[in-house]
PDB file of C-alpha atoms in Angstrom:
ATOM      1  CA  MET A  97     -80.062 233.127 112.644  1.00  0.00           C
ATOM      2  CA  SER A  98     -77.940 232.801 115.789  1.00  0.00           C
ATOM      3  CA  ASN A  99     -77.747 230.003 118.328  1.00  0.00           C
ATOM      4  CA  THR A 100     -76.765 229.801 121.963  1.00  0.00           C
ATOM      5  CA  PHE A 101     -75.468 226.655 123.636  1.00  0.00           C
ATOM      6  CA  SER A 102     -74.823 226.338 127.368  1.00  0.00           C
ATOM      7  CA  ALA A 103     -73.435 223.387 129.275  1.00  0.00           C
ATOM      8  CA  ALA A 104     -71.511 222.189 132.303  1.00  0.00           C
ATOM      9  CA  GLY A 105     -68.606 219.788 132.022  1.00  0.00           C
ATOM     10  CA  ASN A 106     -65.030 218.923 132.867  1.00  0.00           C
ATOM     11  CA  LEU A 107     -61.890 220.087 131.107  1.00  0.00           C
ATOM     12  CA  GLY A 108     -60.165 217.150 129.432  1.00  0.00           C
ATOM     13  CA  ASP A 109     -56.793 218.880 129.466  1.00  0.00           C
ATOM     14  CA  THR A 110     -55.230 222.115 130.667  1.00  0.00           C
ATOM     15  CA  PRO A 111     -56.358 224.764 128.136  1.00  0.00           C
ATOM     16  CA  THR A 112     -53.824 226.198 125.699  1.00  0.00           C
ATOM     17  CA  LEU A 113     -53.399 229.980 125.422  1.00  0.00           C
ATOM     18  CA  LYS A 114     -52.125 230.991 121.989  1.00  0.00           C
ATOM     19  CA  GLN A 115     -51.105 234.313 120.494  1.00  0.00           C
ATOM     20  CA  VAL A 116     -52.424 234.557 116.916  1.00  0.00           C
ATOM     21  CA  THR A 117     -52.574 237.249 114.260  1.00  0.00           C
ATOM     22  CA  VAL A 118     -55.992 238.057 112.794  1.00  0.00           C
ATOM     23  CA  ASP A 119     -56.188 240.678 110.040  1.00  0.00           C
ATOM     24  CA  GLY A 120     -52.758 241.975 111.091  1.00  0.00           C
ATOM     25  CA  GLU A 121     -53.768 242.330 114.752  1.00  0.00           C
ATOM     26  CA  ALA A 122     -52.328 240.240 117.616  1.00  0.00           C
ATOM     27  CA  LYS A 123     -55.019 238.398 119.586  1.00  0.00           C
ATOM     28  CA  SER A 124     -55.149 235.861 122.409  1.00  0.00           C
ATOM     29  CA  LYS A 125     -57.072 232.618 121.945  1.00  0.00           C
ATOM     30  CA  LEU A 126     -57.695 230.006 124.638  1.00  0.00           C
ATOM     31  CA  GLU A 127     -58.476 226.521 123.302  1.00  0.00           C
ATOM     32  CA  LEU A 128     -60.366 224.052 125.505  1.00  0.00           C
ATOM     33  CA  SER A 129     -61.612 220.479 125.320  1.00  0.00           C
ATOM     34  CA  ILE A 130     -64.728 219.938 127.454  1.00  0.00           C
ATOM     35  CA  TYR A 131     -66.499 216.687 128.327  1.00  0.00           C
ATOM     36  CA  VAL A 132     -70.173 217.598 128.693  1.00  0.00           C
ATOM     37  CA  ASP A 133     -71.656 214.877 130.865  1.00  0.00           C
ATOM     38  CA  ARG A 134     -75.246 213.916 131.571  1.00  0.00           C
ATOM     39  CA  PRO A 135     -75.442 212.951 135.242  1.00  0.00           C
ATOM     40  CA  VAL A 136     -78.656 211.129 136.169  1.00  0.00           C
ATOM     41  CA  PRO A 137     -79.640 210.403 139.804  1.00  0.00           C
ATOM     42  CA  VAL A 138     -79.468 206.724 140.798  1.00  0.00           C
ATOM     43  CA  ASP A 139     -81.133 204.788 143.627  1.00  0.00           C
ATOM     44  CA  GLY A 140     -79.364 205.222 146.940  1.00  0.00           C
ATOM     45  CA  GLY A 141     -78.060 208.671 146.059  1.00  0.00           C
ATOM     46  CA  GLY A 142     -75.282 209.723 143.787  1.00  0.00           C
ATOM     47  CA  PHE A 143     -75.210 210.095 140.032  1.00  0.00           C
ATOM     48  CA  GLU A 144     -74.351 208.024 136.974  1.00  0.00           C
ATOM     49  CA  ASP A 145     -73.146 209.421 133.663  1.00  0.00           C
ATOM     50  CA  LYS A 146     -75.740 208.432 131.052  1.00  0.00           C
ATOM     51  CA  GLY A 147     -73.758 209.433 128.016  1.00  0.00           C
ATOM     52  CA  GLY A 148     -72.032 212.676 127.288  1.00  0.00           C
ATOM     53  CA  PHE A 149     -69.845 214.091 124.555  1.00  0.00           C
ATOM     54  CA  TRP A 150     -66.617 215.979 123.935  1.00  0.00           C
ATOM     55  CA  ILE A 151     -66.634 219.429 122.404  1.00  0.00           C
ATOM     56  CA  ARG A 152     -63.811 221.752 121.403  1.00  0.00           C
ATOM     57  CA  ALA A 153     -64.236 225.344 122.512  1.00  0.00           C
ATOM     58  CA  GLU A 154     -62.383 228.642 122.309  1.00  0.00           C
ATOM     59  CA  ILE A 155     -62.570 232.051 123.921  1.00  0.00           C
ATOM     60  CA  TRP A 156     -60.709 235.148 122.730  1.00  0.00           C
ATOM     61  CA  ASP A 157     -58.911 238.309 123.831  1.00  0.00           C
ATOM     62  CA  LYS A 158     -58.983 239.551 127.439  1.00  0.00           C
ATOM     63  CA  ALA A 159     -61.398 236.832 128.569  1.00  0.00           C
ATOM     64  CA  ALA A 160     -58.909 234.222 127.274  1.00  0.00           C
ATOM     65  CA  GLU A 161     -56.001 235.848 129.094  1.00  0.00           C
ATOM     66  CA  GLN A 162     -57.938 236.092 132.363  1.00  0.00           C
ATOM     67  CA  ALA A 163     -59.283 232.526 132.233  1.00  0.00           C
ATOM     68  CA  ALA A 164     -56.042 230.773 131.234  1.00  0.00           C
ATOM     69  CA  PRO A 165     -54.238 230.838 134.613  1.00  0.00           C
ATOM     70  CA  LEU A 166     -57.387 229.719 136.457  1.00  0.00           C
ATOM     71  CA  LEU A 167     -58.187 226.598 134.429  1.00  0.00           C
ATOM     72  CA  SER A 168     -56.565 223.170 134.568  1.00  0.00           C
ATOM     73  CA  LYS A 169     -57.307 219.595 133.568  1.00  0.00           C
ATOM     74  CA  GLY A 170     -60.343 218.229 135.410  1.00  0.00           C
ATOM     75  CA  ALA A 171     -61.778 221.628 136.384  1.00  0.00           C
ATOM     76  CA  ARG A 172     -65.569 221.727 136.289  1.00  0.00           C
ATOM     77  CA  VAL A 173     -66.763 224.628 134.141  1.00  0.00           C
ATOM     78  CA  ARG A 174     -69.974 226.183 132.919  1.00  0.00           C
ATOM     79  CA  VAL A 175     -69.882 227.650 129.439  1.00  0.00           C
ATOM     80  CA  GLU A 176     -72.097 229.526 127.040  1.00  0.00           C
ATOM     81  CA  GLY A 177     -71.417 230.247 123.409  1.00  0.00           C
ATOM     82  CA  SER A 178     -72.374 229.815 119.804  1.00  0.00           C
ATOM     83  CA  LEU A 179     -71.982 226.480 117.983  1.00  0.00           C
ATOM     84  CA  VAL A 180     -70.277 226.711 114.589  1.00  0.00           C
ATOM     85  CA  GLN A 181     -69.515 224.038 112.014  1.00  0.00           C
ATOM     86  CA  GLU A 182     -65.853 224.088 110.958  1.00  0.00           C
ATOM     87  CA  THR A 183     -64.596 222.249 107.875  1.00  0.00           C
ATOM     88  CA  TRP A 184     -61.071 221.532 106.634  1.00  0.00           C
ATOM     89  CA  LYS A 185     -59.159 219.341 104.207  1.00  0.00           C
ATOM     90  CA  LYS A 186     -57.376 216.380 105.765  1.00  0.00           C
ATOM     91  CA  LYS A 187     -53.575 216.511 105.531  1.00  0.00           C
ATOM     92  CA  GLY A 188     -52.219 214.842 102.416  1.00  0.00           C
ATOM     93  CA  SER A 189     -55.714 214.327 101.013  1.00  0.00           C
ATOM     94  CA  GLU A 190     -58.517 216.144  99.240  1.00  0.00           C
ATOM     95  CA  GLU A 191     -61.013 214.615 101.696  1.00  0.00           C
ATOM     96  CA  VAL A 192     -62.990 217.177 103.706  1.00  0.00           C
ATOM     97  CA  ASP A 193     -63.712 216.733 107.422  1.00  0.00           C
ATOM     98  CA  SER A 194     -65.832 218.797 109.801  1.00  0.00           C
ATOM     99  CA  ALA A 195     -66.696 219.214 113.472  1.00  0.00           C
ATOM    100  CA  LEU A 196     -68.705 221.480 115.729  1.00  0.00           C
ATOM    101  CA  LYS A 197     -66.801 224.050 117.793  1.00  0.00           C
ATOM    102  CA  LEU A 198     -68.159 226.197 120.605  1.00  0.00           C
ATOM    103  CA  LYS A 199     -67.192 229.892 120.322  1.00  0.00           C
ATOM    104  CA  LEU A 200     -67.532 230.948 123.965  1.00  0.00           C
ATOM    105  CA  PHE A 201     -69.251 234.119 125.161  1.00  0.00           C
ATOM    106  CA  TRP A 202     -68.217 233.307 128.719  1.00  0.00           C
ATOM    107  CA  ILE A 203     -66.787 230.590 130.949  1.00  0.00           C
ATOM    108  CA  ALA A 204     -67.176 230.144 134.712  1.00  0.00           C
ATOM    109  CA  LEU A 205     -65.564 227.789 137.197  1.00  0.00           C
ATOM    110  CA  ASP A 206     -68.025 225.573 139.038  1.00  0.00           C
ATOM    111  CA  PRO A 207     -67.017 225.730 142.730  1.00  0.00           C
ATOM    112  CA  VAL A 208     -67.522 221.968 143.217  1.00  0.00           C
ATOM    113  CA  ARG A 209     -63.785 221.233 142.901  1.00  0.00           C
ATOM    114  CA  ILE A 210     -62.316 224.490 144.216  1.00  0.00           C
ATOM    115  CA  GLN A 211     -60.601 224.362 147.599  1.00  0.00           C
ATOM    116  CA  GLU A 212     -59.315 227.916 147.952  1.00  0.00           C
ATOM    117  CA  VAL A 213     -59.571 231.215 146.100  1.00  0.00           C
ATOM    118  CA  GLN A 214     -57.183 234.162 146.231  1.00  0.00           C
ATOM    119  CA  VAL A 215     -59.100 237.431 145.882  1.00  0.00           C
ATOM    120  CA  LYS A 216     -57.373 240.695 145.024  1.00  0.00           C
ATOM    121  CA  LYS A 217     -58.854 243.767 146.592  1.00  0.00           C
ATOM    122  CA  SER A 218     -59.608 246.567 144.182  1.00  0.00           C
ATOM    123  CA  THR A 219     -56.943 249.265 143.930  1.00  0.00           C
ATOM    124  CA  ARG A 220     -59.558 251.857 142.977  1.00  0.00           C
ATOM    125  CA  ALA A 221     -60.337 254.283 145.768  1.00  0.00           C
ATOM    126  CA  ARG A 222     -63.998 254.637 146.689  1.00  0.00           C
ATOM    127  CA  THR A 223     -65.482 257.559 148.546  1.00  0.00           C
ATOM    128  CA  GLY A 224     -64.997 257.083 152.279  1.00  0.00           C
ATOM    129  CA  ASP A 225     -62.350 254.338 151.965  1.00  0.00           C
ATOM    130  CA  ALA A 226     -59.237 254.634 154.069  1.00  0.00           C
ATOM    131  CA  PRO A 227     -55.963 254.451 152.106  1.00  0.00           C
ATOM    132  CA  GLU A 228     -54.401 250.973 152.026  1.00  0.00           C
ATOM    133  CA  GLU A 229     -51.384 250.482 154.263  1.00  0.00           C
ATOM    134  CA  SER A 230     -49.441 248.842 151.448  1.00  0.00           C
ATOM    135  CA  GLY A 231     -49.204 252.103 149.520  1.00  0.00           C
ATOM    136  CA  GLY A 232     -52.051 251.360 147.142  1.00  0.00           C
ATOM    137  CA  ALA A 233     -50.899 247.924 145.981  1.00  0.00           C
ATOM    138  CA  ALA A 234     -53.585 245.278 145.694  1.00  0.00           C
ATOM    139  CA  ALA A 235     -53.789 243.084 148.790  1.00  0.00           C
ATOM    140  CA  GLU A 236     -54.615 239.385 148.588  1.00  0.00           C
ATOM    141  CA  GLN A 237     -56.941 237.536 150.894  1.00  0.00           C
ATOM    142  CA  ALA A 238     -57.510 233.766 151.077  1.00  0.00           C
ATOM    143  CA  VAL A 239     -61.143 232.730 151.048  1.00  0.00           C
ATOM    144  CA  ALA A 240     -62.227 229.231 152.038  1.00  0.00           C
ATOM    145  CA  VAL A 241     -64.753 227.733 149.656  1.00  0.00           C
ATOM    146  CA  PRO A 242     -66.944 224.805 150.730  1.00  0.00           C
ATOM    147  CA  ALA A 243     -65.941 221.573 149.013  1.00  0.00           C
ATOM    148  CA  ARG A 244     -69.501 220.982 147.792  1.00  0.00           C
ATOM    149  CA  CYS A 245     -71.626 224.059 147.131  1.00  0.00           C
ATOM    150  CA  HIS A 246     -74.560 222.448 145.344  1.00  0.00           C
ATOM    151  CA  GLY A 247     -75.641 218.861 145.606  1.00  0.00           C
ATOM    152  CA  ALA A 248     -77.215 218.657 142.152  1.00  0.00           C
ATOM    153  CA  TYR A 249     -73.895 218.308 140.370  1.00  0.00           C
ATOM    154  CA  ARG A 250     -71.587 215.360 140.347  1.00  0.00           C
ATOM    155  CA  GLU A 251     -67.986 215.566 141.454  1.00  0.00           C
TER     156      GLU A 251
END
């Protein structure tokens, strides 16, 4: 039986991209620590955190490589994945410990804390497109993003 868990929260630290070997194959793994908050509206506007929790998460392969340069401590993210129980022996002891980990299917930046985005234009030619002046290299364009895109989420 499978499970799906989705949440919004803040990164507690800048995620760590690691290169690991699994069954003789090199893979990329991005490890994250996410504080999943529970903002509740309060009188007079605004929100108050009514108890949240920390969860460790990871995402693999190309998704990990693409997400790593975009994420930093404090970023607000939305995630979806499968919760798994991991167990291990404590160092220097036979005592067993365990914790839940979120194996991510996807991760998205919440635009609440984004000030600017650099968008690369596609280098693929589409029918009817004029050739790019830069000789086919991807061009970058700055896009202004509103500081607060949806009022339901806390900054």
